[in-house]
PDB file of C-alpha atoms and ligand atoms in Angstrom:
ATOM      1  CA  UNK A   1      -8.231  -9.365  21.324  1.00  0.00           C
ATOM      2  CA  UNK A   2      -6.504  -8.032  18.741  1.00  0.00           C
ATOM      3  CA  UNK A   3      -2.893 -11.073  18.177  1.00  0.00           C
ATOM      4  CA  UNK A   4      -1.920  -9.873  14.712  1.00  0.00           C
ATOM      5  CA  UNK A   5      -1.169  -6.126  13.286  1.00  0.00           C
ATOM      6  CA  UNK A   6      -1.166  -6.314   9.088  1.00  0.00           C
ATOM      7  CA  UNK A   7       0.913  -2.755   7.928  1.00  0.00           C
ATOM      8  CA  UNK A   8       0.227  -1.428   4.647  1.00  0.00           C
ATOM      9  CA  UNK A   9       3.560  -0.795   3.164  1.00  0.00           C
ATOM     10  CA  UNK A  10       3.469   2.436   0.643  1.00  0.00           C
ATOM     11  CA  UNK A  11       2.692   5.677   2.957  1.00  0.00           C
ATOM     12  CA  UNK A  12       2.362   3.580   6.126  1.00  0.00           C
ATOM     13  CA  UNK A  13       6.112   2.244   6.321  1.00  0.00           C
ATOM     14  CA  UNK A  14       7.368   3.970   3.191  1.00  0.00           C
ATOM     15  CA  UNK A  15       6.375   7.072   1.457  1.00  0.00           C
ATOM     16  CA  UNK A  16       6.788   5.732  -2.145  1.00  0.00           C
ATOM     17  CA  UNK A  17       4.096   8.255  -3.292  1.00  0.00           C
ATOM     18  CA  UNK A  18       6.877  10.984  -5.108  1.00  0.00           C
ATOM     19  CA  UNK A  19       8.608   8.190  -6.749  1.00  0.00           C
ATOM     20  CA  UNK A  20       5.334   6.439  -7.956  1.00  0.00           C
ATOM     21  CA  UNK A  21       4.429  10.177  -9.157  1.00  0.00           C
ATOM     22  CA  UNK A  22       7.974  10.759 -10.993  1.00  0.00           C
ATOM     23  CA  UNK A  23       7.421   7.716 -13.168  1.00  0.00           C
ATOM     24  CA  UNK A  24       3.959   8.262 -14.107  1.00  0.00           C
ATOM     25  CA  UNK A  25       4.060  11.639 -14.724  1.00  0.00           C
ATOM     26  CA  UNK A  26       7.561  11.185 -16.973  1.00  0.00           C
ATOM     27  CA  UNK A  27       5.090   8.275 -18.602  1.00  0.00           C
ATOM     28  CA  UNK A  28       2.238  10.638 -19.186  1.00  0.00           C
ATOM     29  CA  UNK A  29       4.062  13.901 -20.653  1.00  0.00           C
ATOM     30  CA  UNK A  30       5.635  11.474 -22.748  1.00  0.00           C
ATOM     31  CA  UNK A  31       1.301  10.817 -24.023  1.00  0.00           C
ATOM     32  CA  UNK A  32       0.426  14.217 -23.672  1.00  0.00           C
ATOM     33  CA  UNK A  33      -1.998  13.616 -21.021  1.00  0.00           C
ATOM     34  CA  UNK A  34      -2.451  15.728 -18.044  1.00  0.00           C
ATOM     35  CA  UNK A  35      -1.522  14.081 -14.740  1.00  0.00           C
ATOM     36  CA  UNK A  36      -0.929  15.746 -11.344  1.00  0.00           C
ATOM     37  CA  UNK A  37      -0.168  15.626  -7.745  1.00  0.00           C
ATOM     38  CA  UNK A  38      -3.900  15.766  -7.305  1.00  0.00           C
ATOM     39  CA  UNK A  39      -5.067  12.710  -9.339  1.00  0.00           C
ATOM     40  CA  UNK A  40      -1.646  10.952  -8.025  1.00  0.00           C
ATOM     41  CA  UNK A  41      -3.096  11.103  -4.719  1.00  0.00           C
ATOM     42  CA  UNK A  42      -6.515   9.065  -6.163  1.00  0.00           C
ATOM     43  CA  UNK A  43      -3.580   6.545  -7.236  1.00  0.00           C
ATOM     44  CA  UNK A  44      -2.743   5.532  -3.787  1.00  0.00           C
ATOM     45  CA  UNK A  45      -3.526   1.836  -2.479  1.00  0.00           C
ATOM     46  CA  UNK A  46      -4.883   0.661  -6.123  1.00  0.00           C
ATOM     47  CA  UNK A  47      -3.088  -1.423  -8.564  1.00  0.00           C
ATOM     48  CA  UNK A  48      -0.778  -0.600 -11.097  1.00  0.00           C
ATOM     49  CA  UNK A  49      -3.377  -1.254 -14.174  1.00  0.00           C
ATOM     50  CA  UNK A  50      -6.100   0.311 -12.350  1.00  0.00           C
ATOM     51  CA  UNK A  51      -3.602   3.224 -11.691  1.00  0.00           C
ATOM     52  CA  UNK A  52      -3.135   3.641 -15.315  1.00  0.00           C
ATOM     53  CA  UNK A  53      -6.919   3.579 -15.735  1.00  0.00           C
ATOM     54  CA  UNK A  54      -7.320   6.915 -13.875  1.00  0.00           C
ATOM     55  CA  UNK A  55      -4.736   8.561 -15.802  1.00  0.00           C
ATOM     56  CA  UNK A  56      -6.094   7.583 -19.084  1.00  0.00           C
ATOM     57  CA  UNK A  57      -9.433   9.233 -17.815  1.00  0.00           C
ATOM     58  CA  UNK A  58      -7.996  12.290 -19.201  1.00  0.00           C
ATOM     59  CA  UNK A  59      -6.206  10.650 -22.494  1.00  0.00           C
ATOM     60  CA  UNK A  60      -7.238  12.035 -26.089  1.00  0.00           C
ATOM     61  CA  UNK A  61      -7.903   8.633 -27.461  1.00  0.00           C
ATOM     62  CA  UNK A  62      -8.758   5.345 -26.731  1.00  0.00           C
ATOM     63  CA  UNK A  63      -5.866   2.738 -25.482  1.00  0.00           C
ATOM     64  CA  UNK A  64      -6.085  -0.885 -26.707  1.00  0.00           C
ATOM     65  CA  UNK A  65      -4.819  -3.871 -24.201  1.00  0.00           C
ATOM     66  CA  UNK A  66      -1.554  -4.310 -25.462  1.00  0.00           C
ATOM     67  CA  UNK A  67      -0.886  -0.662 -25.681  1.00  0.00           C
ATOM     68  CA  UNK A  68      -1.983  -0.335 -21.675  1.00  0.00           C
ATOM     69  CA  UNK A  69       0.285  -3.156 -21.221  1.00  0.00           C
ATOM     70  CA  UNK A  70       3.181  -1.386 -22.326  1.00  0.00           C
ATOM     71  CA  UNK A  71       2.589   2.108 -20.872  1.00  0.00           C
ATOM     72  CA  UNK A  72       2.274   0.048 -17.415  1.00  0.00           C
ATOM     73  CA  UNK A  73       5.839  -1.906 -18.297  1.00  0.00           C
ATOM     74  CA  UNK A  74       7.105   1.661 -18.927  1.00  0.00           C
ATOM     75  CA  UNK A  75       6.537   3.466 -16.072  1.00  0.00           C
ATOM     76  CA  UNK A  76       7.652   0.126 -13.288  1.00  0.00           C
ATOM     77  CA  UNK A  77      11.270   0.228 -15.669  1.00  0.00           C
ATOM     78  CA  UNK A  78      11.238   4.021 -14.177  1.00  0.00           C
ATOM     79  CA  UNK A  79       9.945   3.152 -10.758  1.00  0.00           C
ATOM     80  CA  UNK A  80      12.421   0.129 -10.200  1.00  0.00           C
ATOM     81  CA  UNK A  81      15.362   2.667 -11.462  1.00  0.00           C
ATOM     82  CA  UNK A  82      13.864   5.001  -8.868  1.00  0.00           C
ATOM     83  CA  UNK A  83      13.564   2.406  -5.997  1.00  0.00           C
ATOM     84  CA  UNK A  84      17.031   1.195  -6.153  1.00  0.00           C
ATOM     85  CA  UNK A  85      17.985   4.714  -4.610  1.00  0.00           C
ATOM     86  CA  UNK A  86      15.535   3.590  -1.249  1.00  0.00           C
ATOM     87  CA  UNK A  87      17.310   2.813   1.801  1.00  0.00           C
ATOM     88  CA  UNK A  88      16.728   2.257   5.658  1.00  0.00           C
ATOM     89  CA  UNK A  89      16.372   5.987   6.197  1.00  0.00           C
ATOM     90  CA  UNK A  90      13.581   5.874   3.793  1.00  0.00           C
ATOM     91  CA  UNK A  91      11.488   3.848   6.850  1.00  0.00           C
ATOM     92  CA  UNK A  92       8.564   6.761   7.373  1.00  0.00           C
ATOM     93  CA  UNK A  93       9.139   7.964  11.440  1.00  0.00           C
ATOM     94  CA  UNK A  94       7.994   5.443  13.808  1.00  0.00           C
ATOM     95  CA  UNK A  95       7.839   2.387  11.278  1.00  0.00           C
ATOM     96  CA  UNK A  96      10.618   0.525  12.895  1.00  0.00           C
ATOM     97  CA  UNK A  97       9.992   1.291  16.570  1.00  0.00           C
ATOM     98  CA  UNK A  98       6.075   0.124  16.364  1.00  0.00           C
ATOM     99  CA  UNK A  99       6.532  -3.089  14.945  1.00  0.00           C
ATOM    100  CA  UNK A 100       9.630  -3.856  17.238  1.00  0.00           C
ATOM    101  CA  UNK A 101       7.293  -3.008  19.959  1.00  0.00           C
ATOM    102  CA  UNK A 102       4.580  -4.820  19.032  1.00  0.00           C
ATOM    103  CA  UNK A 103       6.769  -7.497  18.462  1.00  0.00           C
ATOM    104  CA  UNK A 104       7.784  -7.527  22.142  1.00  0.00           C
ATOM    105  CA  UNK A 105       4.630  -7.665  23.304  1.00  0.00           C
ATOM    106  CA  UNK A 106       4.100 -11.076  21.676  1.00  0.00           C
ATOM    107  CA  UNK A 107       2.157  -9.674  18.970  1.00  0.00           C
ATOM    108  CA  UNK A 108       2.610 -11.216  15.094  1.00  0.00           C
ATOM    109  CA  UNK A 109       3.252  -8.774  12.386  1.00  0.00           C
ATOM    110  CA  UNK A 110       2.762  -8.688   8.406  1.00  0.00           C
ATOM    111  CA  UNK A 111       2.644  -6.501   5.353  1.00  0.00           C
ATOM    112  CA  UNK A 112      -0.594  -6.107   3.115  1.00  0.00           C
ATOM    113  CA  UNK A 113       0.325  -4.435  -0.008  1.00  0.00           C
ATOM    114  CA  UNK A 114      -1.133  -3.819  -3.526  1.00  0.00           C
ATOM    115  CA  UNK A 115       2.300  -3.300  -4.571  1.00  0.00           C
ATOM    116  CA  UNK A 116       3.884  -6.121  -6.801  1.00  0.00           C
ATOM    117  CA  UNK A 117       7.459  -4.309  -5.971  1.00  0.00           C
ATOM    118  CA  UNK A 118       7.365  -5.045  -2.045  1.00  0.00           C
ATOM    119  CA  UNK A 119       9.803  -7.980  -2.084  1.00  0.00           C
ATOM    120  CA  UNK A 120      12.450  -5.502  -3.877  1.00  0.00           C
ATOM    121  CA  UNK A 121      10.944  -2.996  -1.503  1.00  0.00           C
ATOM    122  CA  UNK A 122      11.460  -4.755   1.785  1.00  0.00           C
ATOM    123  CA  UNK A 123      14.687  -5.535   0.478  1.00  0.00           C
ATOM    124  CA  UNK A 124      15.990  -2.205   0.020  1.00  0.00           C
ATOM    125  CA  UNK A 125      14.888  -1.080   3.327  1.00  0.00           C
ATOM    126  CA  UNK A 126      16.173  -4.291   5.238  1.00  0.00           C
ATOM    127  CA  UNK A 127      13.126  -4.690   6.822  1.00  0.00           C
ATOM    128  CA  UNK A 128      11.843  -8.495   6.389  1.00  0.00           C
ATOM    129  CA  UNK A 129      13.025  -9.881   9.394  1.00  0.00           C
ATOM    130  CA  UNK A 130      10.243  -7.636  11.272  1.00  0.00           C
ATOM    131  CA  UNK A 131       7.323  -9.811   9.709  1.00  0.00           C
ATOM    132  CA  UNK A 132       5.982 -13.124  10.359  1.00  0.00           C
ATOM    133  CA  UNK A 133       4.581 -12.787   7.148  1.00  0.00           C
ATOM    134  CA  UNK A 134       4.165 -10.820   4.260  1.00  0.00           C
ATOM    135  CA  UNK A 135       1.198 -11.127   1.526  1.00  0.00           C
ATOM    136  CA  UNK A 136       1.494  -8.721  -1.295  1.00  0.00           C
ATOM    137  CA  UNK A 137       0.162  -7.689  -5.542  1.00  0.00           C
ATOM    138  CA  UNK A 138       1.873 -10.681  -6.573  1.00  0.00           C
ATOM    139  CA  UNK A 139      -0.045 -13.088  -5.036  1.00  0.00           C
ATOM    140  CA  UNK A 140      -3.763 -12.029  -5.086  1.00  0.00           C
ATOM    141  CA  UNK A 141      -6.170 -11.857  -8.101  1.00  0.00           C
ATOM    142  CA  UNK A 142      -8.422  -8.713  -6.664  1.00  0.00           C
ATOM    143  CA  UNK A 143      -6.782  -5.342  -5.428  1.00  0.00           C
ATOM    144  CA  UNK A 144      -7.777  -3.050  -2.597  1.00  0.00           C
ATOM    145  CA  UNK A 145     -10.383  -2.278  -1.712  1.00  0.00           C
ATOM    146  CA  UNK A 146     -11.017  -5.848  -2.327  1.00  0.00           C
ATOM    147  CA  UNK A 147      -9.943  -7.470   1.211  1.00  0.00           C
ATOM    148  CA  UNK A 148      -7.957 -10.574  -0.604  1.00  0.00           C
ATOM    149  CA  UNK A 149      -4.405  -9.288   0.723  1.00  0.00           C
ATOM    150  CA  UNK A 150      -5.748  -8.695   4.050  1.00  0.00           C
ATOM    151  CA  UNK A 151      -7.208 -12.209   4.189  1.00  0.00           C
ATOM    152  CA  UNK A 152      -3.881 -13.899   2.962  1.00  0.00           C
ATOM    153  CA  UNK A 153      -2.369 -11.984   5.046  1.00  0.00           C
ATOM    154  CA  UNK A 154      -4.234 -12.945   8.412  1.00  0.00           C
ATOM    155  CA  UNK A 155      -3.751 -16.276   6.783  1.00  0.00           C
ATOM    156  CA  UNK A 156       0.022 -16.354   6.727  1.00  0.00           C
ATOM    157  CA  UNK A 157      -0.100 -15.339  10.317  1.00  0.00           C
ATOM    158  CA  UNK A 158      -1.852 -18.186  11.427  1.00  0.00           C
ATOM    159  CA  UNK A 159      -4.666 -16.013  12.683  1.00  0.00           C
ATOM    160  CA  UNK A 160      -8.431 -15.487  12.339  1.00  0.00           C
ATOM    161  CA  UNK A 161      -9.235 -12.051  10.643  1.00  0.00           C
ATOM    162  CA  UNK A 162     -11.041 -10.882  13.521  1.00  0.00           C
ATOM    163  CA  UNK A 163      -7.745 -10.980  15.624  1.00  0.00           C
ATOM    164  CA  UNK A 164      -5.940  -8.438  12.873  1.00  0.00           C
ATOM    165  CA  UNK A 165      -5.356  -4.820  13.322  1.00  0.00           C
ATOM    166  CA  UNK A 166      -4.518  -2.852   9.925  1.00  0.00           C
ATOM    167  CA  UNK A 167      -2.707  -0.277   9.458  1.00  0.00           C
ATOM    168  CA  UNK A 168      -3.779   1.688   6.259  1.00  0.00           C
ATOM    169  CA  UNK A 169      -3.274   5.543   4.692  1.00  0.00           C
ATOM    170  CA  UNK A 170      -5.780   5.076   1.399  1.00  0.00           C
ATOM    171  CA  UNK A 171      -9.333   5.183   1.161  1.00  0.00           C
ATOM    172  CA  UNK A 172      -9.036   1.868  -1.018  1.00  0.00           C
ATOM    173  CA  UNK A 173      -7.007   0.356   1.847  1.00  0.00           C
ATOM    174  CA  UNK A 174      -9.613   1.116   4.552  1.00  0.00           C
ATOM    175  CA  UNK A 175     -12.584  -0.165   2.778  1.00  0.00           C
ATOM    176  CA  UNK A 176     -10.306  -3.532   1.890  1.00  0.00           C
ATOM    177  CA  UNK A 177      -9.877  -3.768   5.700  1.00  0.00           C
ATOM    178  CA  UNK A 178     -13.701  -3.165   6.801  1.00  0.00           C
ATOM    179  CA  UNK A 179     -14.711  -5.855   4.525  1.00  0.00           C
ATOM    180  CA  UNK A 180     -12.091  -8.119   5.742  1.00  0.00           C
ATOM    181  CA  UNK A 181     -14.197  -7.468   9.127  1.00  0.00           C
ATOM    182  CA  UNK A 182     -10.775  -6.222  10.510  1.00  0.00           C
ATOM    183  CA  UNK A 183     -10.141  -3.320  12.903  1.00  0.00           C
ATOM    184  CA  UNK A 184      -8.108  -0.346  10.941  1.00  0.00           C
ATOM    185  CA  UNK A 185      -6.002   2.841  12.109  1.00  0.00           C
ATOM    186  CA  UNK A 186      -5.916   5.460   9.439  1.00  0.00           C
ATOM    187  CA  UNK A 187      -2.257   7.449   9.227  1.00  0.00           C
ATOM    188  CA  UNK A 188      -1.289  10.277   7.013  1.00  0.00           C
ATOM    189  CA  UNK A 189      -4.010  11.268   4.448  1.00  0.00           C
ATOM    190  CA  UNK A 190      -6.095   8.626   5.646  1.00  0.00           C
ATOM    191  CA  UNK A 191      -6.673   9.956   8.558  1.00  0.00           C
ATOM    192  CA  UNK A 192      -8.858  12.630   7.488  1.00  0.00           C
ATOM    193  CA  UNK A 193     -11.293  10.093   6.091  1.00  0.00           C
ATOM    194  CA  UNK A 194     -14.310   8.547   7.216  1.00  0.00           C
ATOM    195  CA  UNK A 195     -14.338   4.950   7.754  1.00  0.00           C
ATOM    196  CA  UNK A 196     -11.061   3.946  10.367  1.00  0.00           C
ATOM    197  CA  UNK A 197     -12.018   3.200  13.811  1.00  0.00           C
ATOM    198  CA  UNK A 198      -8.785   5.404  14.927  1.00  0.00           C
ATOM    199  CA  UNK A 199      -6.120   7.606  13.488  1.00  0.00           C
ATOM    200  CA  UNK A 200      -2.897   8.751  13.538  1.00  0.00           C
ATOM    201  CA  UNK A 201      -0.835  11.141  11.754  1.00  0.00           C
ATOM    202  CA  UNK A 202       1.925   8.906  11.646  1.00  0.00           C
ATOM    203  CA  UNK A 203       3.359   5.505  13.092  1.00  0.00           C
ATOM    204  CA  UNK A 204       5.670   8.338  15.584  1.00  0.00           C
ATOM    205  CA  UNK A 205       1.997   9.080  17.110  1.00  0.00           C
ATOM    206  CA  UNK A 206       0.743   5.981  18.019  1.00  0.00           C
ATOM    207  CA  UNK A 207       1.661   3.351  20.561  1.00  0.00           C
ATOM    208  CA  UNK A 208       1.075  -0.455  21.491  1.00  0.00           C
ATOM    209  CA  UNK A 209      -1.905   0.527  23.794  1.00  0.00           C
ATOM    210  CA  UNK A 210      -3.461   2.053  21.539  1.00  0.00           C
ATOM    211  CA  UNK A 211      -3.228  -0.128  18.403  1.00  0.00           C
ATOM    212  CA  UNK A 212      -4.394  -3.498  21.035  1.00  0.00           C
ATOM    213  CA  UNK A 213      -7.128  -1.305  22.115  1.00  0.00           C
ATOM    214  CA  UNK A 214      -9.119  -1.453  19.252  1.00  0.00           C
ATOM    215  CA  UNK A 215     -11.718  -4.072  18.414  1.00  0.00           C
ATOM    216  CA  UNK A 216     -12.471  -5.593  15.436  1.00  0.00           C
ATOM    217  CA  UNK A 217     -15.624  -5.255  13.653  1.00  0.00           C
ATOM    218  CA  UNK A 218     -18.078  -7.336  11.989  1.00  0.00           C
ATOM    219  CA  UNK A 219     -17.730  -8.326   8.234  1.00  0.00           C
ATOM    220  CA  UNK A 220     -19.340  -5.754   5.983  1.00  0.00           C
TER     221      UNK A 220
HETATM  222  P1  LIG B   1       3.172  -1.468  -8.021  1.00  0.00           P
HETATM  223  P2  LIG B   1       0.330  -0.136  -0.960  1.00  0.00           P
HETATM  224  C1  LIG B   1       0.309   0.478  -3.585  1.00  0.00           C
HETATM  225  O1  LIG B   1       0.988   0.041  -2.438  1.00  0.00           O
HETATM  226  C2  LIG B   1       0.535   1.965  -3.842  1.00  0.00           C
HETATM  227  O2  LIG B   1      -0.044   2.729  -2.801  1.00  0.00           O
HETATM  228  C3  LIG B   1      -0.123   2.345  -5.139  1.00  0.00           C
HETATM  229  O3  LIG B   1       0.112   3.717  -5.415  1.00  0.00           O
HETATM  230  C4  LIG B   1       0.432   1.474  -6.292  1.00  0.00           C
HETATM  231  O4  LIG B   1      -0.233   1.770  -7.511  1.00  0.00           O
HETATM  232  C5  LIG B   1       0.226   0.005  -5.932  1.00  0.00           C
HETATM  233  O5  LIG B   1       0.844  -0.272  -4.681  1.00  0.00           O
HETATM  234  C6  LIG B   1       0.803  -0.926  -6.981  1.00  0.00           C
HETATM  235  O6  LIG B   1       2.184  -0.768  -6.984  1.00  0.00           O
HETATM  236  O7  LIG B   1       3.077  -0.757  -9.317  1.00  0.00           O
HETATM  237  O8  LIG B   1       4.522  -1.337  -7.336  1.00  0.00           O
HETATM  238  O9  LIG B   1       2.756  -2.919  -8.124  1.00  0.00           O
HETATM  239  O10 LIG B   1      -0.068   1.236  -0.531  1.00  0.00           O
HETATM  240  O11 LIG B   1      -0.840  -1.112  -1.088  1.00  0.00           O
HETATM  241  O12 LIG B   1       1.479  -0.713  -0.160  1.00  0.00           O
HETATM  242 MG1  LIG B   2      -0.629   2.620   1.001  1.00  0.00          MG
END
């Protein structure tokens, strides 16, 4: 029985995916390297280092540690300048009605996010007081698809990982939640992939049955 529903915060309850592009890209012409929409999209769900990783796939030279370090600082100055323009309408369609509803039903709630800007995130958007918990980049030592977040998450709730749902729109973010041996609904991109055991094209298209329908799987 599924008790607990863990949601994914950038492109499941937020689409922070223009803003995340804005910064790096601004970061990259500054480098000269090429970046666009289409390597973005390989960005979504993995950490900010590892982000930068992919992007200096394509750089003209080598990148020492320190000089990483500060390309990474660079672009989250951009991004946080960027994010304190977010507000409630932000909230992707659905976002607010499912996990009310869910809610209702007696069912705990959390977020699991790479993302070491959800507390200024959930902030903006005025959305903490729809979580029982909330497990995030800041506190884990291995990103998605590692299933860490997932696990502290399920932890926070109080609840065995086979009793969490997750709610997930990147590749990295489904594999996190298969190893976690949790059940997973793809939205958005995701939901072209292989690997959920249901999808949706958005949180607007899905509905209490059908999340507490699914069952978890084994541990990978
Ligand atoms: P930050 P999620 C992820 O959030 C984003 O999808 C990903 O694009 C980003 O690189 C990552 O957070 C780290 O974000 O730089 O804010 O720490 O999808 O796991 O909610
Ligand atoms: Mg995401």
């Amino acid at each position: 029985m599924i008790r607990g529903v863990i949601f994914d915060l950038d492109g499941v309850l937020v689409s922070t995916d223009s803003l995340h592009y804005v910064s790096w890209k601004e970061v990259a012409d500054q480098e000269g390297i090429p970046f666009n929409e289409q390597i973005n999209a390989r960005l979504r769900g993995v950490s900010r280092m590892e982000s930068l990783a992919i992007i200096l796939e394509r750089a003209a030279r080598p990148y020492s540690a320190k000089e990483r370090e500060q390309l990474a600082i660079r672009k989250n100055d951009r991004y946080r300048e960027l994010l304190a323009t977010l507000g409630p309408g932000d909230l992707l369609p659905g976002a607010t009605e499912i996990v009310s509803a869910l809610r209702r039903r007696g069912i705990k709630t959390a977020i699991g996010s790479s993302s070491r800007n959800t507390p200024m995130i959930v902030d903006r958007l005025g959305i903490r007081d729809l979580f029982d918990a909330i497990a995030d980049g800041n506190d884990i030592r291995h990103s998605k698809p590692d299933p860490e977040v997932f696990l502290l998450a399920a932890n926070r709730l109080g609840l065995p990982a086979t009793a969490c749902l997750v709610v997930e729109d990147a590749a990295a973010g489904l594999e996190a939640a298969r190893r976690a041996g949790m059940a997973v609904l793809a939205v958005g991109a995701a939901a072209e992939l292989p690997g959920a055991d249901a999808q949706a094209q958005s949180l607007a298209e899905t509905s209490v049955d059908q999340l507490l329908s699914l069952r978890p799987r084994a541990t990978e």
